[in-house]
Short mmCIF file of C-alpha atoms in Angstrom, two decimals:
data_model
loop_
_atom_site.label_atom_id
_atom_site.label_comp_id
_atom_site.label_asym_id
_atom_site.label_seq_id
_atom_site.Cartn_x
_atom_site.Cartn_y
_atom_site.Cartn_z
CA ASN A 288 184.94 98.47 80.21
CA GLY A 289 183.27 96.09 82.53
CA LEU A 290 183.11 92.11 81.56
CA ASN A 291 180.65 90.26 82.67
CA ASN A 292 180.14 86.88 83.84
CA THR A 293 182.39 84.24 81.00
CA GLU A 294 179.21 82.64 79.92
CA ASP A 295 178.95 86.35 78.88
CA TYR A 296 181.48 88.22 77.99
CA ASP A 297 181.23 89.04 73.92
CA GLU A 298 177.30 91.74 75.60
CA LYS A 299 178.40 95.07 74.52
CA THR A 300 177.06 97.91 75.76
CA CYS A 301 177.58 101.02 73.96
CA LEU A 302 176.27 104.99 74.06
CA ARG A 303 175.64 105.91 70.49
CA PHE A 304 176.57 109.45 70.95
CA LYS A 305 178.78 111.80 68.57
CA ALA A 306 181.60 113.96 70.88
CA PRO A 307 184.23 115.89 68.96
CA ARG A 308 187.95 115.39 69.55
CA GLY A 309 190.77 116.94 71.08
CA ILE A 310 190.34 119.58 73.85
CA MET A 311 186.47 119.97 72.38
CA LEU A 312 185.91 117.14 73.75
CA ILE A 313 186.57 118.20 76.96
CA PRO A 314 183.16 119.36 77.62
CA PHE A 315 181.01 115.82 76.72
CA LEU A 316 183.79 113.93 79.51
CA PRO A 317 180.50 114.62 82.00
CA VAL A 318 178.15 112.53 79.94
CA TRP A 319 180.97 109.76 78.91
CA TRP A 320 181.98 109.08 82.86
CA GLY A 321 177.94 108.96 83.95
CA PHE A 322 176.98 106.84 81.43
CA VAL A 323 180.52 104.52 82.23
CA PHE A 324 179.02 104.93 85.80
CA ALA A 325 175.87 103.28 85.53
CA THR A 326 176.38 100.90 83.78
CA LEU A 327 179.18 99.33 85.70
CA LEU A 328 176.76 100.24 88.89
CA VAL A 329 173.73 98.48 86.86
CA THR A 330 175.82 95.41 85.79
CA LYS A 331 177.47 92.29 87.20
CA TRP A 332 181.47 91.94 86.62
CA ASP A 333 184.55 91.03 88.39
CA ILE A 334 186.67 92.87 87.28
CA VAL A 335 187.22 96.34 85.45
CA HIS A 336 189.83 96.84 83.00
CA VAL A 337 189.53 100.56 81.53
CA LEU A 338 191.04 101.59 78.78
CA ASN A 339 193.06 105.10 78.51
CA PHE A 340 192.08 108.08 81.45
CA HIS A 341 188.90 109.43 79.52
CA SER A 342 187.51 106.36 81.07
CA ILE A 343 189.32 105.76 83.91
CA LEU A 344 187.92 108.48 86.64
CA PRO A 345 184.99 106.60 86.93
CA SER A 346 185.20 103.16 86.68
CA LEU A 347 187.85 103.95 89.85
CA ILE A 348 184.95 105.18 91.91
CA VAL A 349 182.22 101.93 91.43
CA GLY A 350 184.85 99.43 91.59
CA LYS A 351 185.99 100.72 95.16
CA LEU A 352 182.01 101.17 95.80
CA LYS A 353 182.05 97.15 95.15
CA GLY A 354 184.72 96.42 96.47
CA LYS A 355 186.49 95.26 93.11
CA PRO A 356 189.92 95.58 90.95
CA VAL A 357 190.52 98.25 88.48
CA ILE A 358 193.82 97.85 86.37
CA TYR A 359 193.94 100.66 83.64
CA GLU A 360 195.66 100.13 80.82
CA ILE A 361 197.24 103.13 79.50
CA LEU A 362 197.54 103.04 75.18
CA ASP A 363 198.08 106.66 74.35
CA VAL A 364 199.18 109.26 76.92
CA TYR A 365 197.08 112.17 75.60
CA GLU A 366 197.76 114.72 77.48
CA GLU A 367 200.93 114.94 74.62
CA THR A 368 197.72 116.88 72.88
CA LEU A 369 196.96 119.18 74.91
CA PRO A 370 198.00 122.88 76.04
CA ARG A 371 200.94 123.10 78.74
CA VAL A 372 198.52 124.19 81.66
CA ILE A 373 195.56 121.65 80.58
CA ARG A 374 197.79 119.13 80.56
CA THR A 375 199.52 119.60 83.70
CA VAL A 376 196.57 119.62 85.48
CA CYS A 377 195.71 116.14 83.63
CA LEU A 378 198.70 114.30 84.30
CA GLY A 379 198.89 114.75 87.76
CA LEU A 380 194.81 113.12 88.69
CA ASP A 381 196.17 110.09 85.92
CA LYS A 382 199.12 109.98 88.15
CA LEU A 383 196.41 109.71 91.08
CA PHE A 384 194.28 107.35 89.40
CA MET A 385 197.27 105.47 88.61
CA ARG A 386 197.96 105.80 91.93
CA LEU A 387 194.59 104.25 92.26
CA ALA A 388 194.04 101.62 90.04
CA ASP A 389 194.50 97.90 90.88
CA GLY A 390 197.00 96.96 87.88
CA ILE A 391 198.42 99.74 84.86
CA ILE A 392 199.04 98.46 81.76
CA VAL A 393 201.66 99.72 79.51
CA ALA A 394 202.77 98.96 75.98
CA ASP A 395 206.19 99.14 76.58
CA GLU A 396 208.82 100.00 79.76
CA ALA A 397 209.54 103.29 77.48
CA GLN A 398 206.05 104.00 77.77
CA ILE A 399 206.92 104.13 82.05
CA ALA A 400 209.12 106.21 81.24
CA GLY A 401 207.92 108.74 79.51
CA ILE A 402 204.99 109.02 81.34
CA GLY A 403 207.84 109.93 83.90
CA GLY A 404 207.68 107.24 85.64
CA ILE A 405 203.86 104.98 87.22
CA PRO A 406 202.63 106.36 90.42
CA ASN A 407 201.87 102.20 91.42
CA HIS A 408 203.82 98.61 92.56
CA ASN A 409 201.49 97.06 89.79
CA VAL A 410 203.22 97.95 86.63
CA VAL A 411 202.81 94.83 83.52
CA PRO A 412 204.31 95.70 80.00
CA ILE A 413 202.28 93.21 77.30
CA TYR A 414 204.25 93.80 73.79
CA ASP A 415 201.45 94.09 70.54
CA SER A 416 203.84 93.41 67.72
CA PRO A 417 204.56 89.67 66.75
CA PRO A 418 208.18 88.77 67.93
CA ASN A 419 209.12 88.06 64.35
CA ALA A 420 207.64 90.39 62.59
CA PHE A 421 211.03 91.21 61.65
CA ARG A 422 212.98 88.13 60.25
CA LYS A 423 214.16 86.76 56.98
CA ARG A 424 212.57 83.97 54.94
CA ASP A 425 215.90 81.59 54.35
CA THR A 426 216.33 80.18 50.96
CA GLY A 427 218.83 77.19 52.38
CA HIS A 428 221.73 79.32 50.75
CA PRO A 429 223.70 81.27 53.44
CA GLY A 430 223.09 84.83 52.92
CA ASN A 431 220.83 84.25 49.35
CA GLN A 432 217.99 85.45 51.64
CA VAL A 433 214.86 87.06 50.12
CA LYS A 434 213.64 89.91 50.30
CA LYS A 435 209.72 90.03 50.34
CA LYS A 436 207.44 93.68 50.59
CA PHE A 437 207.86 95.34 54.28
CA THR A 438 204.31 97.06 55.29
CA LEU A 439 204.39 99.59 58.30
CA PHE A 440 200.48 100.05 60.16
CA TYR A 441 199.98 102.48 61.99
CA ALA A 442 196.22 101.93 64.02
CA GLY A 443 196.64 105.99 66.07
CA ALA A 444 194.80 108.99 65.31
CA LEU A 445 197.07 110.73 63.20
CA SER A 446 197.86 114.34 65.08
CA GLY A 447 200.32 117.72 64.42
CA GLY A 448 200.25 118.00 68.27
CA ARG A 449 200.88 114.39 69.27
CA ARG A 450 205.58 112.92 68.89
CA LEU A 451 204.67 110.28 67.07
CA ASN A 452 207.64 109.81 65.81
CA LEU A 453 207.39 108.21 62.95
CA ASP A 454 210.63 109.39 60.98
CA LYS A 455 212.27 107.11 63.43
CA VAL A 456 210.80 103.62 63.13
CA ILE A 457 210.88 105.05 58.90
CA GLU A 458 213.82 105.36 59.18
CA THR A 459 215.18 102.21 60.97
CA ILE A 460 213.32 100.59 59.46
#
């Protein structure tokens, strides 16, 4: 989450801590928050690029303490997997964090609507798909294109509680 000077940007600090997934992770979040907070506090950096909800709180606090910008990238909305009451509270907190961040990165514009709007004027969608992924190879003859085998790779957690819409993706393909 913290980026050092460009000459040593590939330096990594890891917390080797095995924690459960899903709602069982909640009691372990303070351990992670303490690690992120302490690491950002003692590390020299110019900007924090935060990935997802679980790291935003300590990053915002240290960012404000050091007077440095915080960019919040929302790859997934974890609140969807939580029970309704906890989901409502977490989404409210997430929207507060979005408001406090200096900028927001989302995967696409549809994610903004899926979240119910983002309370930040500096929102940028960054697509991670190559622009020519669906282009067919031309054989030189009109109407005679070679169809190659198509492979779909989904890089995410396959969970029954998440609305993946994989059925719609497969239907579209």
